[in-house]
mmCIF file of C-alpha atoms in Angstrom:
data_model
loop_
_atom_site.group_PDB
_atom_site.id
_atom_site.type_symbol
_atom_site.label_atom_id
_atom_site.label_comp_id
_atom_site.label_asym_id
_atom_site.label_seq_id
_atom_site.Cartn_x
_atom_site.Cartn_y
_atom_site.Cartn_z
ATOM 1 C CA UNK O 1 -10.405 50.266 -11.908
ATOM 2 C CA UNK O 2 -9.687 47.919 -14.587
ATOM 3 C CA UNK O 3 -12.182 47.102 -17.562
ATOM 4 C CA UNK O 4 -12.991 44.745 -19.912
ATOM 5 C CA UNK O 5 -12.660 45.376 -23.522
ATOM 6 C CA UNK O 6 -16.224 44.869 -24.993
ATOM 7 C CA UNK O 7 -18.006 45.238 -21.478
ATOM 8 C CA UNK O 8 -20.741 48.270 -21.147
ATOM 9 C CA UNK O 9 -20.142 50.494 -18.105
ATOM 10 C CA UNK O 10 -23.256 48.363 -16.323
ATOM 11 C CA UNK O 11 -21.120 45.352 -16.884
ATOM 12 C CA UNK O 12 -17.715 46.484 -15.561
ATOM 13 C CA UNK O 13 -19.771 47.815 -12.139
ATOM 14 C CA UNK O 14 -21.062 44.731 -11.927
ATOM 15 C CA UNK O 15 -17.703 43.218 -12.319
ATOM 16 C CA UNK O 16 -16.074 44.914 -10.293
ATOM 17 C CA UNK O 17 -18.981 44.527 -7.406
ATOM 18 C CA UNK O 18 -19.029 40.526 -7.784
ATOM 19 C CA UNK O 19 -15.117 40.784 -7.203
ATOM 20 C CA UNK O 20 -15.434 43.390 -4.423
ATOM 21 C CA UNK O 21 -17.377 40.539 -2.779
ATOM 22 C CA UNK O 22 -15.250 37.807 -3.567
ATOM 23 C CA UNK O 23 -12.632 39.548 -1.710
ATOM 24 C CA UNK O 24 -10.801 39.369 -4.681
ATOM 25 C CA UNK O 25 -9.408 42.335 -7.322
ATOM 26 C CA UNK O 26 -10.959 42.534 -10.625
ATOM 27 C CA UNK O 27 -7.441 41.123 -12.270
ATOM 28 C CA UNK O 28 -7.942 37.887 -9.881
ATOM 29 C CA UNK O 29 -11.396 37.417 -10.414
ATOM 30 C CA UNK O 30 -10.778 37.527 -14.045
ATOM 31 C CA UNK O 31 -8.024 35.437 -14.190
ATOM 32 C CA UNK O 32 -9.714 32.835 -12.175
ATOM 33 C CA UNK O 33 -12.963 33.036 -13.916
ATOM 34 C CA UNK O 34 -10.894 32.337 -17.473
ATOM 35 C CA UNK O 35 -8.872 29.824 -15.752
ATOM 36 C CA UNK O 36 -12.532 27.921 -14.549
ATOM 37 C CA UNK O 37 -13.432 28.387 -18.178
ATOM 38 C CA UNK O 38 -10.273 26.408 -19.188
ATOM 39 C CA UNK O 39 -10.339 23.743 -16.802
ATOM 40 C CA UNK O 40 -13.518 23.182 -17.916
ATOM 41 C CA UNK O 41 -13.056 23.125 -21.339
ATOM 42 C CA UNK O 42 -9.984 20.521 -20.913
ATOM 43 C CA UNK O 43 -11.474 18.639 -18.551
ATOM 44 C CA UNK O 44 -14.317 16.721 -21.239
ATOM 45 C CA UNK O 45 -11.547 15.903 -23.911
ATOM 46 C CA UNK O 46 -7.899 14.920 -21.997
ATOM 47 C CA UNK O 47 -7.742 14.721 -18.452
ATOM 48 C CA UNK O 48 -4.035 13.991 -18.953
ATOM 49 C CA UNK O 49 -3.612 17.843 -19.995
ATOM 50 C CA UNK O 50 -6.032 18.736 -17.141
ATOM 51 C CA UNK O 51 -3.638 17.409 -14.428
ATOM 52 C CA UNK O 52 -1.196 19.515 -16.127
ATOM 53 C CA UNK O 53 -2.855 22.413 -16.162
ATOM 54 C CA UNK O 54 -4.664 22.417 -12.826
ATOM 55 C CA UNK O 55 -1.097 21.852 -11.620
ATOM 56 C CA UNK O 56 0.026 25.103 -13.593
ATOM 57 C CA UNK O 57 -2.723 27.353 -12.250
ATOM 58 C CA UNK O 58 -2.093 26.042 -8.562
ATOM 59 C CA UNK O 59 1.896 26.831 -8.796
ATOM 60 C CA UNK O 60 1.156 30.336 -10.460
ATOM 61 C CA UNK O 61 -1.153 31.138 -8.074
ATOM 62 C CA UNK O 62 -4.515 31.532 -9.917
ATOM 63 C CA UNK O 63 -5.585 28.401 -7.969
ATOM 64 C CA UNK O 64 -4.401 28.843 -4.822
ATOM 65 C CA UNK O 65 -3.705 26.297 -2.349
ATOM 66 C CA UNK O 66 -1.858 27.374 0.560
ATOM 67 C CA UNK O 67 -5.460 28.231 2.153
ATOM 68 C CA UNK O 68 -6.351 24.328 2.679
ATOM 69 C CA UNK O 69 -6.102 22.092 5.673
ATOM 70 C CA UNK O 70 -2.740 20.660 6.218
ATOM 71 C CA UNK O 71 -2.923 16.559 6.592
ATOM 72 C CA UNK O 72 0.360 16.079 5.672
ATOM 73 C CA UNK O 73 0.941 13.947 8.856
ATOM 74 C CA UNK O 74 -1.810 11.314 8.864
ATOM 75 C CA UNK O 75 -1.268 10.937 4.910
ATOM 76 C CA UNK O 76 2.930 10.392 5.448
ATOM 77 C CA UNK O 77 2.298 7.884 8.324
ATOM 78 C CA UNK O 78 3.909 5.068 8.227
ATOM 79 C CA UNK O 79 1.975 2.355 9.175
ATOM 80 C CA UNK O 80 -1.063 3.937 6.799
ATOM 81 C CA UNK O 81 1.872 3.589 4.330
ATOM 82 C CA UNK O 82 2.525 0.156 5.158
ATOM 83 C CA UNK O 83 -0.962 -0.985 4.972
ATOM 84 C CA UNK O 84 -0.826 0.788 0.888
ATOM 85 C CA UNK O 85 1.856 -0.786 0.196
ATOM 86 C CA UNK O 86 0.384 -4.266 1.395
ATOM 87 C CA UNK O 87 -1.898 -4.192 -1.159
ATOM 88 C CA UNK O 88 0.408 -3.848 -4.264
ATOM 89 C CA UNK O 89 -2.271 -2.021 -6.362
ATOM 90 C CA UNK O 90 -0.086 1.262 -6.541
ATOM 91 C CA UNK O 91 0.613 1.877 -10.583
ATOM 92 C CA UNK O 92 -1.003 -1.469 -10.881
ATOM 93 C CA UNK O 93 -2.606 -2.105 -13.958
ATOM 94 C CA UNK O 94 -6.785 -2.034 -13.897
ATOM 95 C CA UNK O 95 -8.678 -4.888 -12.854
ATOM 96 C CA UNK O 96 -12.211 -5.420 -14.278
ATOM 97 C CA UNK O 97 -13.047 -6.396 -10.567
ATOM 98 C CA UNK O 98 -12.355 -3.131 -9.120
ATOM 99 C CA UNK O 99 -13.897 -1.463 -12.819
ATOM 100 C CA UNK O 100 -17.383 -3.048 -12.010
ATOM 101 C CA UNK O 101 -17.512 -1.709 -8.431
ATOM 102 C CA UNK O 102 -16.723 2.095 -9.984
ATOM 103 C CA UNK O 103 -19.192 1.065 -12.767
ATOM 104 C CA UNK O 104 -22.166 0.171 -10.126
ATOM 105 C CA UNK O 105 -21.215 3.417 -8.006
ATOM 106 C CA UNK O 106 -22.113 5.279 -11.445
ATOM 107 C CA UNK O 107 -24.809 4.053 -12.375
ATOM 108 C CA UNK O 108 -26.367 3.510 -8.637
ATOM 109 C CA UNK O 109 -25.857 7.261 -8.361
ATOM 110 C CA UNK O 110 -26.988 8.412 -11.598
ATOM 111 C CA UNK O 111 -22.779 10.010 -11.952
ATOM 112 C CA UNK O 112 -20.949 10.088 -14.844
ATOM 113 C CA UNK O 113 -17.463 10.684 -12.867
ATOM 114 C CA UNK O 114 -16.959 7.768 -9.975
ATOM 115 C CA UNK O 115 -13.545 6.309 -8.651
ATOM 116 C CA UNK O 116 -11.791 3.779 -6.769
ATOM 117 C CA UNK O 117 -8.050 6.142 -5.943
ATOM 118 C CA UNK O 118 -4.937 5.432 -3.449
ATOM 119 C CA UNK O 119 -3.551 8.757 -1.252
ATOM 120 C CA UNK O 120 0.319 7.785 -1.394
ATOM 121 C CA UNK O 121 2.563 10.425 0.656
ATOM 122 C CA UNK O 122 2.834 12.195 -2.432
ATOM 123 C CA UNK O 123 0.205 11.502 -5.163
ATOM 124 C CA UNK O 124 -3.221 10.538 -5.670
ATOM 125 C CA UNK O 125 -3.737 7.208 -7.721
ATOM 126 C CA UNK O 126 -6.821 6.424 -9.406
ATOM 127 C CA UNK O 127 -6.972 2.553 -9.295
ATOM 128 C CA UNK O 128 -10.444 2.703 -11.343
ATOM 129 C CA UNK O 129 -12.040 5.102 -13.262
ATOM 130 C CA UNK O 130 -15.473 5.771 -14.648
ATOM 131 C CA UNK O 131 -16.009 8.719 -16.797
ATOM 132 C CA UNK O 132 -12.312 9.567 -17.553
ATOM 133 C CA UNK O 133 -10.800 9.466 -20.968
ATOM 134 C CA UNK O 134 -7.025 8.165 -21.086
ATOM 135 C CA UNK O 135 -6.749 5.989 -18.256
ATOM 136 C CA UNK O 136 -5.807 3.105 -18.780
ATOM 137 C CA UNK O 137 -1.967 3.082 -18.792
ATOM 138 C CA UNK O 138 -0.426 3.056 -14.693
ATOM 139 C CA UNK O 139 1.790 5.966 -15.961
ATOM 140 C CA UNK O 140 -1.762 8.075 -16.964
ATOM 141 C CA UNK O 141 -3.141 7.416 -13.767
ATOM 142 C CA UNK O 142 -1.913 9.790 -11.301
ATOM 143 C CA UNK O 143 -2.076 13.615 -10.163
ATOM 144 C CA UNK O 144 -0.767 15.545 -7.695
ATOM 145 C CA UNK O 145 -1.862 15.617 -3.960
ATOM 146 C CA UNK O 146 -2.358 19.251 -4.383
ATOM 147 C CA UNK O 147 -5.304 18.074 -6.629
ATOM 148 C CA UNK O 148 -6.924 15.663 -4.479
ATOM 149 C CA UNK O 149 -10.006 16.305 -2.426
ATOM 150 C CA UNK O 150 -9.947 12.324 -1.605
ATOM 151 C CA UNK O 151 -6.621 12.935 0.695
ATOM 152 C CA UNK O 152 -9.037 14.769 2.897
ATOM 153 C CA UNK O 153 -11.270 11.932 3.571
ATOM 154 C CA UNK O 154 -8.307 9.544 3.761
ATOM 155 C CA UNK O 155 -7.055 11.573 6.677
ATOM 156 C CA UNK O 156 -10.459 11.948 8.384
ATOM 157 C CA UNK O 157 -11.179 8.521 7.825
ATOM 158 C CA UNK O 158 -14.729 9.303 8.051
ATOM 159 C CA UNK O 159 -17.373 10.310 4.193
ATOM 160 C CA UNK O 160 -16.545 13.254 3.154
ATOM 161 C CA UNK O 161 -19.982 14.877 1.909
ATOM 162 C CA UNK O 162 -20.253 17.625 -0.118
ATOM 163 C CA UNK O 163 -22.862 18.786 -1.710
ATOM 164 C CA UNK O 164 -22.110 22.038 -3.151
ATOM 165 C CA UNK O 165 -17.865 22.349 -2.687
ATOM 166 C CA UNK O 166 -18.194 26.006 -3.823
ATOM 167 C CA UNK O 167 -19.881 27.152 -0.714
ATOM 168 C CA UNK O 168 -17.948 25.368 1.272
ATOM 169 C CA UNK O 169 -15.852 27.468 3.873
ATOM 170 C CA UNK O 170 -13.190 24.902 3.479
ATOM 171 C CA UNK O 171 -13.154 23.200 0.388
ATOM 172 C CA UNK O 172 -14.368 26.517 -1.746
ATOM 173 C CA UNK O 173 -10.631 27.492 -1.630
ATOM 174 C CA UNK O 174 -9.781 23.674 -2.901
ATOM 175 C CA UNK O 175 -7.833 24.214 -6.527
ATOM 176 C CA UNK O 176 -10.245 21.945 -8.693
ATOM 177 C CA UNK O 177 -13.571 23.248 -7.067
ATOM 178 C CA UNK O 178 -11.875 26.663 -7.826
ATOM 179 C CA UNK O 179 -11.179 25.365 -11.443
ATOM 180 C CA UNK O 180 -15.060 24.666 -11.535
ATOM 181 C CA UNK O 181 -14.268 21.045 -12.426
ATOM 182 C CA UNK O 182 -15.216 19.554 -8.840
ATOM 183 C CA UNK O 183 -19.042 20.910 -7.174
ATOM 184 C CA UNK O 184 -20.473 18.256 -5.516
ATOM 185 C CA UNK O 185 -18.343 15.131 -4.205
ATOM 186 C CA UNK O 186 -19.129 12.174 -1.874
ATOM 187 C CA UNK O 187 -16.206 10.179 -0.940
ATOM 188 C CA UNK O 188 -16.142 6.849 1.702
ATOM 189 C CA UNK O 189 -12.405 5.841 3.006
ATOM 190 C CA UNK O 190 -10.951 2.006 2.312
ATOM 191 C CA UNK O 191 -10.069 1.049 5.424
ATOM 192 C CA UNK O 192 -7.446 -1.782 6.025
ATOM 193 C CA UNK O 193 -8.032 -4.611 9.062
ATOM 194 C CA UNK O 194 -5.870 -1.948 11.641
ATOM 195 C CA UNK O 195 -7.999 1.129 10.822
ATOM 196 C CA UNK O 196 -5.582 2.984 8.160
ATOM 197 C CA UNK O 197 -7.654 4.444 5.282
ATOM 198 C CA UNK O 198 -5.792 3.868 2.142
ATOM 199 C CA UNK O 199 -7.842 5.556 -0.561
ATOM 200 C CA UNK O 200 -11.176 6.034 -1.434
ATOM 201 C CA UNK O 201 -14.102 4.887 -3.527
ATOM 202 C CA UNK O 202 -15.939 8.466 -4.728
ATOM 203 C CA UNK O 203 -18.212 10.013 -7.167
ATOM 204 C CA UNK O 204 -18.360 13.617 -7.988
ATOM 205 C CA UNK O 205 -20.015 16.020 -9.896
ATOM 206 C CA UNK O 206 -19.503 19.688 -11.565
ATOM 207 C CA UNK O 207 -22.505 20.797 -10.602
ATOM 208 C CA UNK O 208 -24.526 20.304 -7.031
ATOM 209 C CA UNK O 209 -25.884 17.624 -6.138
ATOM 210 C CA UNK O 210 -27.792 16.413 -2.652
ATOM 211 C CA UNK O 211 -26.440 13.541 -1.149
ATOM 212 C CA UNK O 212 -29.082 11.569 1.389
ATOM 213 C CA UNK O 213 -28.756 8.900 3.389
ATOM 214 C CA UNK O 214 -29.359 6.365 0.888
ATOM 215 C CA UNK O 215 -26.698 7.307 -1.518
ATOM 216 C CA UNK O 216 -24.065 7.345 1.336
ATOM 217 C CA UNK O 217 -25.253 3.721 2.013
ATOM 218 C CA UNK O 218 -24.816 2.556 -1.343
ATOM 219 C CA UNK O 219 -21.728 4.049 -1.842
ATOM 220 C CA UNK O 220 -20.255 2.987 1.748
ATOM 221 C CA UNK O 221 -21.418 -0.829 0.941
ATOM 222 C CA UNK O 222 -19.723 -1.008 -2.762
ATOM 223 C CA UNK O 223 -16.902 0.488 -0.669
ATOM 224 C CA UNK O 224 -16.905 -2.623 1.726
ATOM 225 C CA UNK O 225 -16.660 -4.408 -1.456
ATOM 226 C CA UNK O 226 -13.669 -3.004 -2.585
ATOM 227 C CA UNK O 227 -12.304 -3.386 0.705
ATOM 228 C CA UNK O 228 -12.822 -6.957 0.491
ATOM 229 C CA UNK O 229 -11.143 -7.131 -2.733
ATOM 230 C CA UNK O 230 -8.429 -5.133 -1.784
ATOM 231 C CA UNK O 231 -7.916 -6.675 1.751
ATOM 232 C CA UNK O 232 -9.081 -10.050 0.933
ATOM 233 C CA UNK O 233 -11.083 -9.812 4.083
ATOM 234 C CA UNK O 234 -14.535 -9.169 5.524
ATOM 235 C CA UNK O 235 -14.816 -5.451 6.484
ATOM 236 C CA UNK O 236 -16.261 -4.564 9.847
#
C-alpha cells in the first residue's frame, strides 16, 4: 500500500481506511484531497485562475465528471435558447440594477458568495456577482458548463436546495463540491413569460448551511425581481 512521507504507521492505516471507504485508492484520495486543498487556496485570491484550474482537474480526471446527470437536452433547446438570447444580457456588461438584487440576496442570507448567472448551451455566465474578485470585465465572466451546478436547476426548472452538496448522492460527485469550493448551495430558476428558465439567481457556501422555508422565499422573490428586470414583465 502506498504511504505518505512524514505519516506514522497509525496515520497511513487510517489513510488508507478513509480511502477504502471512499471507494477510492489511496493515490486518488490523495490526489483529490491536495487538489481540494488547491481549489481552495485559489479560490479566495483569483477566481479567474480557479476556472482554470477546476477545468484542469476535471479534464485530468482528479475531478471527475462523467458521473453527473446529463441535461444536455433541456439546456441546448432551442426555444430556452431563444428566450436567452431575447434578453441580450449574455457578455453584457454589469448593471448596478441586477448588482443590488445579488447584493440584497447576500446580505438577506447572511452569504458572502451570491449570483445572478445565464446557462448558455455551452457556458455558464455570471451576469452579477457578489463575493468574487475580478469580475467585472464580460470576457472574466464565464466558466465552463462542466463547472456549473446552476445548469442543474435551469434544467429542472424547479430550487435546487442543497444543504450539504458533499453528501449528496448526486451532486457529491459534482467537480467544484469535489474541489471543496461549493458545500451548501440554494439556487431559484429565471423563468421567461413561456416557462424557459434562463439562469439563475443563487447563493452558496463552502461549508453547510440549512436552508428553511424562509430563505427559499426571500431568495425566490428577489428572483421575481430579476425576472422583472430581465423580462420587463410581471412574473407569475
Amino acid at each position: 500500500m502506498p504511504s505518505i512521507q512524514r505519516f506514522d504507521e497509525w496515520l497511513n492505516r487510517k489513510l488508507e481506511e478513509l480511502a477504502r471507504n471512499a471507494g477510492e485508492d489511496v493515490n486518488t484520495y490523495v490526489a483529490r484531497a491536495v487538489a481540494s486543498q488547491m481549489v481552495a487556496d485559489v479560490r479566495r485570491t483569483d477566481p479567474i485562475l480557479l476556472k482554470a484550474l477546476v477545468d484542469h482537474l476535471s479534464e485530468s480526471g482528479v475531478l471527475q465528471t462523467d458521473s453527473m446527470p446529463d441535461v444536455e437536452i433541456v439546456i441546448s433547446d432551442p426555444d430556452r435558447l431563444r428566450a436567452l438570447d431575447d434578453t441580450g444580457l449574455l457578455d453584457s456588461p454589469r448593471e448596478e440594477a441586477f448588482d443590488r438584487i445579488t447584493r440584497a440576496a447576500a446580505d438577506a442570507l447572511d452569504v458572502k458568495l451570491a449570483a445572478l448567472t445565464l446557462i448558455a448551451a455551452d457556458r455558464h455566465f455570471f451576469l452579477s456577482t457578489v463575493g468574487m474578485a475580478n469580475m467585472s470585465e464580460p470576457a472574466d465572466r464565464s466558466i465552463p458548463l462542466n463547472q456549473s451546478i446552476d445548469q442543474y436547476s435551469v434544467a429542472d426548472g424547479n430550487p435546487l436546495v442543497l444543504e450539504d452538496a458533499r453528501s449528496d448522492p448526486v451532486f457529491m460527485k459534482h467537480p467544484v463540491v469535489r474541489s471543496g469550493a461549493v458545500a451548501a448551495y440554494l439556487g431559484i430558476p429565471l423563468m421567461s413569460s413561456d416557462g424557459h428558465a434562463i439562469g439563475t439567481l443563487c447563493v452558496y457556501d463552502d461549508k453547510p448551511r440549512q436552508w428553511g422555508t424562509g430563505h427559499i422565499q426571500i431568495l425566490s422573490d428577489l428572483a421575481h425581481l430579476a425576472a422583472d428586470r430581465i423580462f420587463g414583465r410581471t412574473t407569475a
